mmCIF file of C-alpha atoms in Angstrom:
data_model
loop_
_atom_site.group_PDB
_atom_site.id
_atom_site.type_symbol
_atom_site.label_atom_id
_atom_site.label_comp_id
_atom_site.label_asym_id
_atom_site.label_seq_id
_atom_site.Cartn_x
_atom_site.Cartn_y
_atom_site.Cartn_z
ATOM 1 C CA MET V 9 -20.131 -45.380 16.203
ATOM 2 C CA ILE V 10 -19.865 -41.868 14.740
ATOM 3 C CA ALA V 11 -16.970 -41.027 17.055
ATOM 4 C CA GLN V 12 -15.194 -44.221 16.048
ATOM 5 C CA THR V 13 -15.736 -43.434 12.364
ATOM 6 C CA TRP V 14 -14.258 -39.921 12.850
ATOM 7 C CA LYS V 15 -11.285 -41.388 14.708
ATOM 8 C CA MET V 16 -10.572 -43.914 11.943
ATOM 9 C CA ALA V 17 -10.993 -41.284 9.235
ATOM 10 C CA TRP V 18 -8.589 -38.918 11.015
ATOM 11 C CA SER V 19 -6.021 -41.681 11.439
ATOM 12 C CA ALA V 20 -6.296 -42.686 7.764
ATOM 13 C CA VAL V 21 -5.928 -39.093 6.526
ATOM 14 C CA PHE V 22 -2.758 -38.348 8.474
ATOM 15 C CA SER V 23 -1.099 -41.753 8.076
ATOM 16 C CA ASN V 24 0.631 -40.297 4.985
ATOM 17 C CA LYS V 25 1.287 -36.666 5.917
ATOM 18 C CA LEU V 26 3.157 -35.613 2.762
ATOM 19 C CA ARG V 27 0.489 -36.944 0.422
ATOM 20 C CA THR V 28 -2.248 -35.355 2.524
ATOM 21 C CA PHE V 29 -0.468 -31.986 2.499
ATOM 22 C CA LEU V 30 0.003 -32.077 -1.263
ATOM 23 C CA THR V 31 -3.680 -32.909 -1.624
ATOM 24 C CA MET V 32 -4.574 -29.965 0.619
ATOM 25 C CA LEU V 33 -2.356 -27.601 -1.374
ATOM 26 C CA GLY V 34 -5.042 -26.801 -3.939
ATOM 27 C CA ILE V 35 -7.507 -25.905 -1.185
ATOM 28 C CA ILE V 36 -4.854 -23.889 0.710
ATOM 29 C CA ILE V 37 -3.986 -21.849 -2.382
ATOM 30 C CA GLY V 38 -7.642 -21.370 -3.310
ATOM 31 C CA VAL V 39 -8.707 -20.177 0.146
ATOM 32 C CA ALA V 40 -5.651 -17.925 0.539
ATOM 33 C CA ALA V 41 -6.191 -16.405 -2.921
ATOM 34 C CA LEU V 42 -9.887 -15.812 -2.209
ATOM 35 C CA ILE V 43 -9.324 -14.073 1.142
ATOM 36 C CA ILE V 44 -6.223 -12.067 0.148
ATOM 37 C CA LEU V 45 -7.557 -10.844 -3.208
ATOM 38 C CA VAL V 46 -10.953 -9.832 -1.828
ATOM 39 C CA SER V 47 -9.317 -8.131 1.187
ATOM 40 C CA ILE V 48 -6.952 -6.137 -1.049
ATOM 41 C CA ALA V 49 -9.835 -5.173 -3.357
ATOM 42 C CA ASN V 50 -11.900 -4.036 -0.357
ATOM 43 C CA GLY V 51 -8.936 -2.152 1.099
ATOM 44 C CA ALA V 52 -8.175 -0.329 -2.158
ATOM 45 C CA THR V 53 -11.767 0.725 -2.849
ATOM 46 C CA SER V 54 -12.350 1.651 0.802
ATOM 47 C CA SER V 55 -9.235 3.841 0.752
ATOM 48 C CA VAL V 56 -10.542 5.754 -2.271
ATOM 49 C CA SER V 57 -14.052 5.949 -0.788
ATOM 50 C CA ASP V 58 -12.679 7.274 2.503
ATOM 51 C CA SER V 59 -10.710 9.954 0.651
ATOM 52 C CA ILE V 60 -13.873 11.033 -1.148
ATOM 53 C CA SER V 61 -16.124 10.902 1.914
ATOM 54 C CA SER V 62 -13.567 12.756 4.068
ATOM 55 C CA ILE V 63 -14.128 15.894 2.006
ATOM 56 C CA GLY V 64 -17.879 15.457 2.143
ATOM 57 C CA SER V 65 -20.438 14.104 -0.256
ATOM 58 C CA ASN V 66 -22.912 16.984 -0.186
ATOM 59 C CA TYR V 67 -21.443 19.044 -2.997
ATOM 60 C CA LEU V 68 -21.499 19.213 -6.784
ATOM 61 C CA MET V 69 -18.631 19.979 -9.154
ATOM 62 C CA VAL V 70 -19.848 21.800 -12.259
ATOM 63 C CA GLN V 71 -17.805 22.195 -15.465
ATOM 64 C CA ILE V 72 -18.918 24.480 -18.318
ATOM 65 C CA SER V 73 -17.435 23.384 -21.648
ATOM 66 C CA ASP V 74 -19.360 25.722 -23.974
ATOM 67 C CA ASP V 75 -20.573 29.090 -22.695
ATOM 68 C CA LYS V 76 -22.544 29.817 -25.908
ATOM 69 C CA ASP V 77 -20.802 33.204 -26.225
ATOM 70 C CA ASN V 78 -22.410 34.185 -22.953
ATOM 71 C CA PRO V 79 -19.572 33.747 -20.435
ATOM 72 C CA LEU V 80 -20.406 33.484 -16.760
ATOM 73 C CA LYS V 81 -18.776 36.425 -14.979
ATOM 74 C CA LEU V 82 -17.854 36.644 -11.311
ATOM 75 C CA SER V 83 -20.034 39.740 -10.882
ATOM 76 C CA GLU V 84 -23.206 37.800 -11.737
ATOM 77 C CA PHE V 85 -22.163 34.364 -10.472
ATOM 78 C CA THR V 86 -23.587 34.447 -6.937
ATOM 79 C CA GLU V 87 -26.907 35.941 -8.029
ATOM 80 C CA LEU V 88 -27.324 33.450 -10.867
ATOM 81 C CA ILE V 89 -26.550 30.247 -8.948
ATOM 82 C CA GLN V 90 -29.273 30.470 -6.320
ATOM 83 C CA GLY V 91 -31.954 28.070 -5.101
ATOM 84 C CA GLU V 92 -33.757 26.858 -2.000
ATOM 85 C CA SER V 93 -31.555 23.758 -1.641
ATOM 86 C CA ILE V 94 -28.308 25.513 -2.696
ATOM 87 C CA GLU V 95 -26.294 26.455 0.381
ATOM 88 C CA GLU V 96 -23.007 27.892 -0.950
ATOM 89 C CA VAL V 97 -21.245 28.296 -4.296
ATOM 90 C CA SER V 98 -17.652 29.063 -5.234
ATOM 91 C CA PRO V 99 -15.829 29.404 -8.564
ATOM 92 C CA VAL V 100 -12.503 27.624 -8.902
ATOM 93 C CA GLY V 101 -9.591 28.530 -11.159
ATOM 94 C CA ARG V 102 -6.157 26.945 -11.314
ATOM 95 C CA SER V 103 -2.686 28.138 -12.244
ATOM 96 C CA SER V 104 0.905 27.116 -11.630
ATOM 97 C CA VAL V 105 3.268 29.773 -10.329
ATOM 98 C CA THR V 106 6.811 30.068 -9.052
ATOM 99 C CA ALA V 107 6.783 30.744 -5.328
ATOM 100 C CA LYS V 108 9.772 32.221 -3.533
ATOM 101 C CA SER V 109 10.631 33.062 0.049
ATOM 102 C CA GLY V 110 14.177 33.934 1.007
ATOM 103 C CA TYR V 111 16.461 31.447 -0.745
ATOM 104 C CA THR V 112 13.695 28.869 -1.265
ATOM 105 C CA SER V 113 12.033 28.776 -4.663
ATOM 106 C CA ASP V 114 9.699 26.113 -6.038
ATOM 107 C CA SER V 115 6.700 25.530 -8.277
ATOM 108 C CA MET V 116 3.353 25.907 -6.547
ATOM 109 C CA ASN V 117 -0.264 25.157 -7.468
ATOM 110 C CA LEU V 118 -2.392 28.260 -7.033
ATOM 111 C CA TYR V 119 -6.198 28.185 -6.875
ATOM 112 C CA GLY V 120 -8.568 31.087 -7.256
ATOM 113 C CA ILE V 121 -11.600 30.743 -4.979
ATOM 114 C CA THR V 122 -14.039 32.612 -2.787
ATOM 115 C CA GLY V 123 -14.399 32.108 0.951
ATOM 116 C CA ALA V 124 -17.318 29.709 0.409
ATOM 117 C CA TYR V 125 -14.974 27.133 -1.098
ATOM 118 C CA MET V 126 -13.344 26.387 2.251
ATOM 119 C CA ASN V 127 -16.755 25.630 3.754
ATOM 120 C CA ILE V 128 -17.897 23.537 0.799
ATOM 121 C CA MET V 129 -14.797 21.330 0.961
ATOM 122 C CA ASN V 130 -14.705 21.152 4.787
ATOM 123 C CA LEU V 131 -11.225 22.699 4.929
ATOM 124 C CA GLU V 132 -10.337 24.075 8.354
ATOM 125 C CA LEU V 133 -7.720 26.707 9.151
ATOM 126 C CA SER V 134 -5.139 26.026 11.849
ATOM 127 C CA SER V 135 -4.438 29.750 12.039
ATOM 128 C CA GLY V 136 -5.433 32.995 10.353
ATOM 129 C CA ARG V 137 -8.637 33.806 8.515
ATOM 130 C CA ASN V 138 -10.610 32.810 5.449
ATOM 131 C CA ILE V 139 -10.761 34.791 2.200
ATOM 132 C CA LYS V 140 -13.369 37.568 2.539
ATOM 133 C CA MET V 141 -15.670 39.058 -0.074
ATOM 134 C CA THR V 142 -13.740 42.342 0.260
ATOM 135 C CA ASP V 143 -10.607 40.412 -0.830
ATOM 136 C CA VAL V 144 -12.487 39.179 -3.899
ATOM 137 C CA ASN V 145 -14.015 42.573 -4.707
ATOM 138 C CA ASN V 146 -10.652 44.359 -4.357
ATOM 139 C CA SER V 147 -8.552 41.602 -5.973
ATOM 140 C CA SER V 148 -6.364 41.648 -2.872
ATOM 141 C CA TYR V 149 -2.927 40.064 -2.846
ATOM 142 C CA VAL V 150 -3.648 37.673 0.017
ATOM 143 C CA VAL V 151 -3.081 33.927 0.093
ATOM 144 C CA ILE V 152 -3.961 30.924 2.249
ATOM 145 C CA VAL V 153 -1.320 28.196 2.182
ATOM 146 C CA THR V 154 -1.283 24.566 3.267
ATOM 147 C CA LYS V 155 0.809 23.549 6.257
ATOM 148 C CA ASP V 156 3.213 21.616 3.993
ATOM 149 C CA THR V 157 3.723 24.748 1.902
ATOM 150 C CA ALA V 158 4.410 26.873 4.976
ATOM 151 C CA ILE V 159 6.982 24.414 6.301
ATOM 152 C CA GLU V 160 8.627 24.086 2.873
ATOM 153 C CA PHE V 161 9.178 27.838 2.465
ATOM 154 C CA PHE V 162 9.504 29.061 6.070
ATOM 155 C CA GLY V 163 10.498 26.009 8.091
ATOM 156 C CA HIS V 164 7.449 26.297 10.371
ATOM 157 C CA SER V 165 3.672 26.602 10.100
ATOM 158 C CA ASN V 166 3.184 29.826 12.083
ATOM 159 C CA VAL V 167 3.406 32.037 8.989
ATOM 160 C CA VAL V 168 0.297 34.253 9.193
ATOM 161 C CA GLY V 169 1.387 37.792 8.391
ATOM 162 C CA GLU V 170 4.462 36.683 6.441
ATOM 163 C CA SER V 171 4.916 37.556 2.760
ATOM 164 C CA ILE V 172 5.601 35.177 -0.128
ATOM 165 C CA SER V 173 6.448 35.992 -3.739
ATOM 166 C CA LEU V 174 4.196 34.399 -6.378
ATOM 167 C CA ASP V 175 5.469 34.965 -9.916
ATOM 168 C CA GLY V 176 7.253 38.093 -8.702
ATOM 169 C CA ARG V 177 4.252 39.576 -6.842
ATOM 170 C CA SER V 178 4.251 39.881 -3.072
ATOM 171 C CA PHE V 179 1.316 38.177 -1.322
ATOM 172 C CA GLN V 180 0.496 38.347 2.358
ATOM 173 C CA ILE V 181 -0.285 35.004 4.011
ATOM 174 C CA VAL V 182 -3.589 35.366 5.879
ATOM 175 C CA GLY V 183 -4.283 31.721 6.758
ATOM 176 C CA VAL V 184 -2.870 28.195 7.007
ATOM 177 C CA VAL V 185 -4.977 25.137 6.152
ATOM 178 C CA GLU V 186 -5.150 22.518 8.892
ATOM 179 C CA GLU V 187 -3.953 19.248 7.409
ATOM 180 C CA SER V 188 -4.909 15.817 8.749
ATOM 181 C CA ASP V 189 -5.599 12.301 7.488
ATOM 182 C CA SER V 190 -9.057 13.456 6.417
ATOM 183 C CA THR V 191 -7.798 16.463 4.415
ATOM 184 C CA THR V 192 -7.199 15.751 0.767
ATOM 185 C CA SER V 193 -5.233 18.257 -1.262
ATOM 186 C CA MET V 194 -6.952 20.190 -4.025
ATOM 187 C CA SER V 195 -4.573 18.857 -6.665
ATOM 188 C CA ASN V 196 -5.370 15.277 -5.636
ATOM 189 C CA ARG V 197 -9.083 15.988 -5.927
ATOM 190 C CA MET V 198 -8.679 17.429 -9.419
ATOM 191 C CA SER V 199 -6.282 14.698 -10.590
ATOM 192 C CA SER V 200 -6.907 10.971 -10.972
ATOM 193 C CA SER V 201 -3.480 10.021 -9.679
ATOM 194 C CA SER V 202 -0.901 11.391 -7.301
ATOM 195 C CA ASP V 203 2.306 10.404 -5.616
ATOM 196 C CA SER V 204 1.437 9.950 -1.956
ATOM 197 C CA GLU V 205 5.094 10.314 -0.996
ATOM 198 C CA SER V 206 5.580 13.770 -2.557
ATOM 199 C CA VAL V 207 4.698 17.076 -0.896
ATOM 200 C CA THR V 208 2.149 19.134 -2.818
ATOM 201 C CA LEU V 209 2.682 22.885 -2.526
ATOM 202 C CA GLU V 210 -0.619 24.747 -2.717
ATOM 203 C CA GLY V 211 -2.096 28.147 -2.117
ATOM 204 C CA TYR V 212 -5.575 29.696 -2.305
ATOM 205 C CA ILE V 213 -6.124 33.282 -3.415
ATOM 206 C CA PRO V 214 -9.218 35.358 -4.344
ATOM 207 C CA TYR V 215 -10.640 34.267 -7.706
ATOM 208 C CA SER V 216 -10.513 37.846 -9.033
ATOM 209 C CA THR V 217 -6.818 38.074 -8.146
ATOM 210 C CA LEU V 218 -6.036 34.867 -10.040
ATOM 211 C CA THR V 219 -7.712 36.176 -13.206
ATOM 212 C CA ARG V 220 -5.666 39.376 -12.906
ATOM 213 C CA ILE V 221 -2.192 37.880 -12.395
ATOM 214 C CA GLY V 222 -2.469 34.684 -14.414
ATOM 215 C CA ASP V 223 -3.597 33.432 -17.787
ATOM 216 C CA THR V 224 -6.938 32.335 -16.293
ATOM 217 C CA SER V 225 -9.992 33.547 -18.198
ATOM 218 C CA THR V 226 -12.233 36.010 -16.407
ATOM 219 C CA SER V 227 -15.216 33.812 -17.251
ATOM 220 C CA ILE V 228 -16.059 31.010 -14.831
ATOM 221 C CA SER V 229 -15.787 27.516 -16.313
ATOM 222 C CA MET V 230 -15.710 25.497 -13.076
ATOM 223 C CA PHE V 231 -17.485 25.967 -9.780
ATOM 224 C CA TYR V 232 -18.555 24.031 -6.697
ATOM 225 C CA VAL V 233 -22.024 23.957 -5.157
ATOM 226 C CA SER V 234 -22.912 22.674 -1.701
ATOM 227 C CA SER V 235 -26.276 21.408 -0.528
ATOM 228 C CA ALA V 236 -27.804 21.997 2.886
ATOM 229 C CA ASN V 237 -27.644 18.232 3.531
ATOM 230 C CA GLU V 238 -26.942 14.969 1.721
ATOM 231 C CA GLU V 239 -30.655 14.153 1.460
ATOM 232 C CA SER V 240 -31.298 17.185 -0.776
ATOM 233 C CA MET V 241 -28.437 16.528 -3.212
ATOM 234 C CA GLU V 242 -30.759 15.403 -6.009
ATOM 235 C CA VAL V 243 -32.879 18.552 -5.597
ATOM 236 C CA THR V 244 -29.737 20.711 -5.643
ATOM 237 C CA GLU V 245 -28.469 18.995 -8.781
ATOM 238 C CA ALA V 246 -31.848 19.508 -10.475
ATOM 239 C CA GLU V 247 -31.769 23.222 -9.604
ATOM 240 C CA VAL V 248 -28.256 23.668 -10.981
ATOM 241 C CA ASP V 249 -29.265 21.794 -14.155
ATOM 242 C CA ARG V 250 -32.292 24.045 -14.598
ATOM 243 C CA ILE V 251 -30.263 27.244 -14.115
ATOM 244 C CA LEU V 252 -27.553 26.233 -16.575
ATOM 245 C CA MET V 253 -30.013 24.869 -19.151
ATOM 246 C CA GLU V 254 -31.778 28.245 -19.204
ATOM 247 C CA ARG V 255 -28.483 30.112 -19.603
ATOM 248 C CA LEU V 256 -26.830 27.756 -22.109
ATOM 249 C CA GLU V 257 -29.658 27.505 -24.646
ATOM 250 C CA ASN V 258 -30.990 24.187 -23.286
ATOM 251 C CA ASP V 259 -27.835 22.408 -24.425
ATOM 252 C CA GLU V 260 -27.177 19.649 -21.892
ATOM 253 C CA ASP V 261 -23.822 18.912 -23.556
ATOM 254 C CA ALA V 262 -22.548 22.418 -22.777
ATOM 255 C CA PHE V 263 -21.924 21.540 -19.136
ATOM 256 C CA SER V 264 -21.445 18.600 -16.798
ATOM 257 C CA VAL V 265 -22.375 18.112 -13.159
ATOM 258 C CA VAL V 266 -20.536 15.612 -10.965
ATOM 259 C CA ASN V 267 -22.442 14.568 -7.855
ATOM 260 C CA GLN V 268 -20.200 13.272 -5.058
ATOM 261 C CA SER V 269 -23.034 11.035 -3.831
ATOM 262 C CA ASP V 270 -23.108 9.358 -7.246
ATOM 263 C CA VAL V 271 -19.338 8.894 -7.069
ATOM 264 C CA MET V 272 -19.690 7.175 -3.687
ATOM 265 C CA GLU V 273 -22.402 4.870 -5.029
ATOM 266 C CA ALA V 274 -20.275 4.062 -8.085
ATOM 267 C CA MET V 275 -17.325 3.211 -5.820
ATOM 268 C CA SER V 276 -19.554 0.853 -3.830
ATOM 269 C CA GLU V 277 -20.658 -0.889 -7.038
ATOM 270 C CA VAL V 278 -17.050 -1.165 -8.218
ATOM 271 C CA LYS V 279 -16.086 -2.683 -4.869
ATOM 272 C CA ASN V 280 -18.833 -5.310 -5.063
ATOM 273 C CA THR V 281 -18.109 -6.151 -8.705
ATOM 274 C CA LEU V 282 -14.364 -6.406 -8.081
ATOM 275 C CA SER V 283 -14.894 -8.639 -5.043
ATOM 276 C CA LEU V 284 -17.181 -10.963 -6.999
ATOM 277 C CA MET V 285 -14.778 -11.139 -9.939
ATOM 278 C CA LEU V 286 -11.716 -11.855 -7.795
ATOM 279 C CA GLY V 287 -13.729 -14.262 -5.658
ATOM 280 C CA GLY V 288 -14.800 -16.152 -8.782
ATOM 281 C CA ILE V 289 -11.207 -16.430 -9.976
ATOM 282 C CA ALA V 290 -10.090 -17.736 -6.581
ATOM 283 C CA ALA V 291 -13.035 -20.172 -6.489
ATOM 284 C CA ILE V 292 -11.624 -21.861 -9.579
ATOM 285 C CA SER V 293 -8.535 -22.758 -7.528
ATOM 286 C CA LEU V 294 -10.805 -24.294 -4.907
ATOM 287 C CA LEU V 295 -12.529 -26.404 -7.562
ATOM 288 C CA VAL V 296 -9.149 -27.591 -8.831
ATOM 289 C CA GLY V 297 -8.287 -28.471 -5.231
ATOM 290 C CA GLY V 298 -11.542 -30.424 -5.016
ATOM 291 C CA ILE V 299 -10.579 -32.446 -8.082
ATOM 292 C CA GLY V 300 -7.274 -33.230 -6.374
ATOM 293 C CA ILE V 301 -9.153 -34.480 -3.308
ATOM 294 C CA MET V 302 -11.366 -36.735 -5.425
ATOM 295 C CA ASN V 303 -8.323 -38.095 -7.247
ATOM 296 C CA ILE V 304 -6.419 -38.968 -4.074
ATOM 297 C CA MET V 305 -9.538 -40.461 -2.468
ATOM 298 C CA LEU V 306 -10.007 -42.767 -5.459
ATOM 299 C CA VAL V 307 -6.391 -43.860 -5.057
ATOM 300 C CA SER V 308 -7.024 -44.399 -1.349
ATOM 301 C CA VAL V 309 -10.097 -46.517 -2.044
ATOM 302 C CA THR V 310 -8.075 -48.725 -4.398
ATOM 303 C CA GLU V 311 -5.188 -49.066 -1.936
ATOM 304 C CA ARG V 312 -7.530 -49.982 0.916
ATOM 305 C CA THR V 313 -9.713 -52.479 -0.922
ATOM 306 C CA ARG V 314 -8.775 -55.380 1.376
ATOM 307 C CA GLU V 315 -9.373 -53.176 4.447
ATOM 308 C CA ILE V 316 -12.858 -52.404 3.112
ATOM 309 C CA GLY V 317 -13.474 -56.136 2.546
ATOM 310 C CA ILE V 318 -12.380 -57.055 6.083
ATOM 311 C CA ARG V 319 -14.552 -54.332 7.653
ATOM 312 C CA LYS V 320 -17.571 -55.444 5.645
ATOM 313 C CA ALA V 321 -16.896 -59.106 6.536
ATOM 314 C CA ILE V 322 -17.016 -58.299 10.270
ATOM 315 C CA GLY V 323 -20.266 -56.391 9.960
ATOM 316 C CA ALA V 324 -19.565 -52.827 8.796
ATOM 317 C CA SER V 325 -22.525 -51.481 6.864
ATOM 318 C CA ARG V 326 -22.419 -49.706 3.512
ATOM 319 C CA GLY V 327 -23.369 -46.436 5.227
ATOM 320 C CA THR V 328 -20.484 -46.757 7.706
ATOM 321 C CA ILE V 329 -17.925 -47.334 4.945
ATOM 322 C CA MET V 330 -19.332 -44.458 2.904
ATOM 323 C CA ALA V 331 -19.369 -42.133 5.938
ATOM 324 C CA GLN V 332 -15.714 -42.876 6.742
ATOM 325 C CA PHE V 333 -14.426 -41.995 3.268
ATOM 326 C CA LEU V 334 -16.712 -38.966 3.049
ATOM 327 C CA ILE V 335 -15.444 -37.727 6.418
ATOM 328 C CA GLU V 336 -11.853 -38.239 5.238
ATOM 329 C CA ALA V 337 -12.522 -36.008 2.201
ATOM 330 C CA VAL V 338 -14.117 -33.319 4.390
ATOM 331 C CA ILE V 339 -11.218 -33.446 6.875
ATOM 332 C CA VAL V 340 -8.691 -32.940 4.079
ATOM 333 C CA SER V 341 -10.724 -30.073 2.612
ATOM 334 C CA LEU V 342 -11.385 -28.269 5.927
ATOM 335 C CA SER V 343 -7.804 -28.766 7.152
ATOM 336 C CA GLY V 344 -6.566 -27.150 3.942
ATOM 337 C CA CYS V 345 -9.089 -24.354 4.489
ATOM 338 C CA MET V 346 -7.810 -23.680 8.026
ATOM 339 C CA ILE V 347 -4.197 -23.577 6.835
ATOM 340 C CA GLY V 348 -5.246 -21.238 3.997
ATOM 341 C CA ILE V 349 -6.982 -18.893 6.445
ATOM 342 C CA ALA V 350 -3.914 -18.825 8.710
ATOM 343 C CA PHE V 351 -1.644 -18.130 5.725
ATOM 344 C CA SER V 352 -4.001 -15.349 4.559
ATOM 345 C CA TRP V 353 -3.917 -13.694 7.984
ATOM 346 C CA ILE V 354 -0.100 -13.700 8.004
ATOM 347 C CA ALA V 355 0.093 -12.461 4.391
ATOM 348 C CA LEU V 356 -2.364 -9.616 5.054
ATOM 349 C CA LYS V 357 -0.359 -8.538 8.108
ATOM 350 C CA ILE V 358 2.822 -8.412 5.998
ATOM 351 C CA VAL V 359 1.162 -6.573 3.101
ATOM 352 C CA GLY V 360 -0.518 -4.218 5.584
ATOM 353 C CA ARG V 361 2.864 -3.233 7.009
ATOM 354 C CA ILE V 362 4.297 -2.705 3.535
ATOM 355 C CA MET V 363 1.265 -0.617 2.457
ATOM 356 C CA SER V 364 1.044 1.209 5.793
ATOM 357 C CA GLY V 365 -0.522 4.646 5.333
ATOM 358 C CA GLN V 366 -1.771 3.870 1.828
ATOM 359 C CA MET V 367 -4.595 1.461 2.545
ATOM 360 C CA SER V 368 -6.034 -0.491 5.459
ATOM 361 C CA LEU V 369 -6.186 -4.266 5.057
ATOM 362 C CA SER V 370 -8.293 -6.515 7.255
ATOM 363 C CA MET V 371 -9.612 -10.037 6.951
ATOM 364 C CA ASP V 372 -13.295 -10.016 5.999
ATOM 365 C CA MET V 373 -14.992 -12.555 8.266
ATOM 366 C CA ASN V 374 -17.830 -12.956 5.763
ATOM 367 C CA VAL V 375 -15.294 -14.102 3.163
ATOM 368 C CA VAL V 376 -13.738 -16.451 5.749
ATOM 369 C CA LEU V 377 -17.165 -17.943 6.464
ATOM 370 C CA VAL V 378 -17.841 -18.400 2.744
ATOM 371 C CA SER V 379 -14.428 -20.090 2.396
ATOM 372 C CA VAL V 380 -15.208 -22.567 5.191
ATOM 373 C CA ILE V 381 -18.656 -23.392 3.805
ATOM 374 C CA PHE V 382 -17.350 -23.692 0.238
ATOM 375 C CA SER V 383 -14.442 -25.891 1.339
ATOM 376 C CA ALA V 384 -16.781 -28.192 3.290
ATOM 377 C CA ALA V 385 -19.080 -28.385 0.267
ATOM 378 C CA ILE V 386 -16.134 -29.264 -1.979
ATOM 379 C CA GLY V 387 -15.099 -32.016 0.441
ATOM 380 C CA VAL V 388 -18.602 -33.486 0.345
ATOM 381 C CA VAL V 389 -19.164 -33.128 -3.416
ATOM 382 C CA PHE V 390 -15.767 -34.420 -4.526
ATOM 383 C CA GLY V 391 -15.625 -37.072 -1.799
ATOM 384 C CA LEU V 392 -19.056 -38.487 -2.553
ATOM 385 C CA TYR V 393 -18.074 -40.502 -5.630
ATOM 386 C CA PRO V 394 -15.004 -42.184 -4.051
ATOM 387 C CA ALA V 395 -16.983 -42.871 -0.854
ATOM 388 C CA ASN V 396 -19.838 -44.407 -2.816
ATOM 389 C CA LYS V 397 -17.394 -46.479 -4.839
ATOM 390 C CA ALA V 398 -15.843 -47.820 -1.625
ATOM 391 C CA ALA V 399 -19.237 -48.561 -0.081
ATOM 392 C CA LYS V 400 -20.429 -50.532 -3.126
ATOM 393 C CA LYS V 401 -17.543 -52.987 -3.068
ATOM 394 C CA LYS V 402 -18.592 -56.563 -2.336
ATOM 395 C CA PRO V 403 -16.828 -58.162 0.635
ATOM 396 C CA ILE V 404 -15.708 -61.289 -1.264
ATOM 397 C CA ASP V 405 -14.314 -59.321 -4.229
ATOM 398 C CA ALA V 406 -12.570 -56.912 -1.845
ATOM 399 C CA LEU V 407 -10.956 -59.753 0.131
ATOM 400 C CA ARG V 408 -9.713 -61.405 -3.059
ATOM 401 C CA TYR V 409 -8.078 -58.151 -4.224
ATOM 402 C CA THR V 410 -4.299 -58.452 -4.284
ATOM 403 C CA GLY V 411 -3.391 -54.993 -5.658
#
């Protein structure tokens, strides 16, 4: 009996293919919008999270906005910023210079650091050496460049030992930063936006050298702190807070500490909130599709009044009639859902190719499962009233109906 009911429902649904497709359209659009929007939101937030996590999450970025007329000098920096959970510290200064090699001249971002910075930010060298403390103490004219910078000025990356002019001063290249998908440029880390298609020219020199050749203040206003492990980040942050509070007259507004672990947690919350918001918007389309199903099922009940009367006259029960129309509503809803899922898969493949290298898009199977369950529920909820209306018709009244 159940198999026969399914067979009749399937035949009734697809007897008018155009009308059935138009009825499904609301469900198709709703499911496609839900899957595509949530997938794009997940892809975008995951791309940002991956960029952050690729440079590690066990470091703090500290910014001093008011030194209280007691500037932090490089000579006392390492001794001041010490603690059991503090592994390494490095000041960071920034300047823009004109770099020149041969006939090639271009603007270049220059960063003053100590050797600890490379370890804190997980930056590896493809060749050469790191900046040494003797370079910092002697304000040596040495520079580490990124691979893009080396290729831009020399045409190849094997440039250790070569010289490059920075604002008219000759610097010896002592190292080249290994660049990969996991390496994020310093300028991108210090800026909220960047053009992924452009090449960023960067160099790293001793912090003391930067303060000598540029307009950078000799006092340290920004520095990075690494923790021994991610589990001790809160302890490290508390130690840095204590040290700076003592130095800056207990003024918590005089400095700020950015914890990369907190940034990662915030990104996770943004991802969840964005997914829920976009999912809610797409769910409205599914509800509109459900109303369309109920509307067309009511029309179908009216059109098939005599059929209902004949079936009841030959012994069909109220439950059988109700089950048939309810199954028809579910078939329409789930068929639309399947088409929507297929369309979403194709759309994500196309968008993924267009956005190749910028973000990774994949269909979230949890969202697909929610779409199927929600679509089935819509079929049941919005098909219940028309099915009940059909089941309540009296055989005599239904047979007398002329339309």
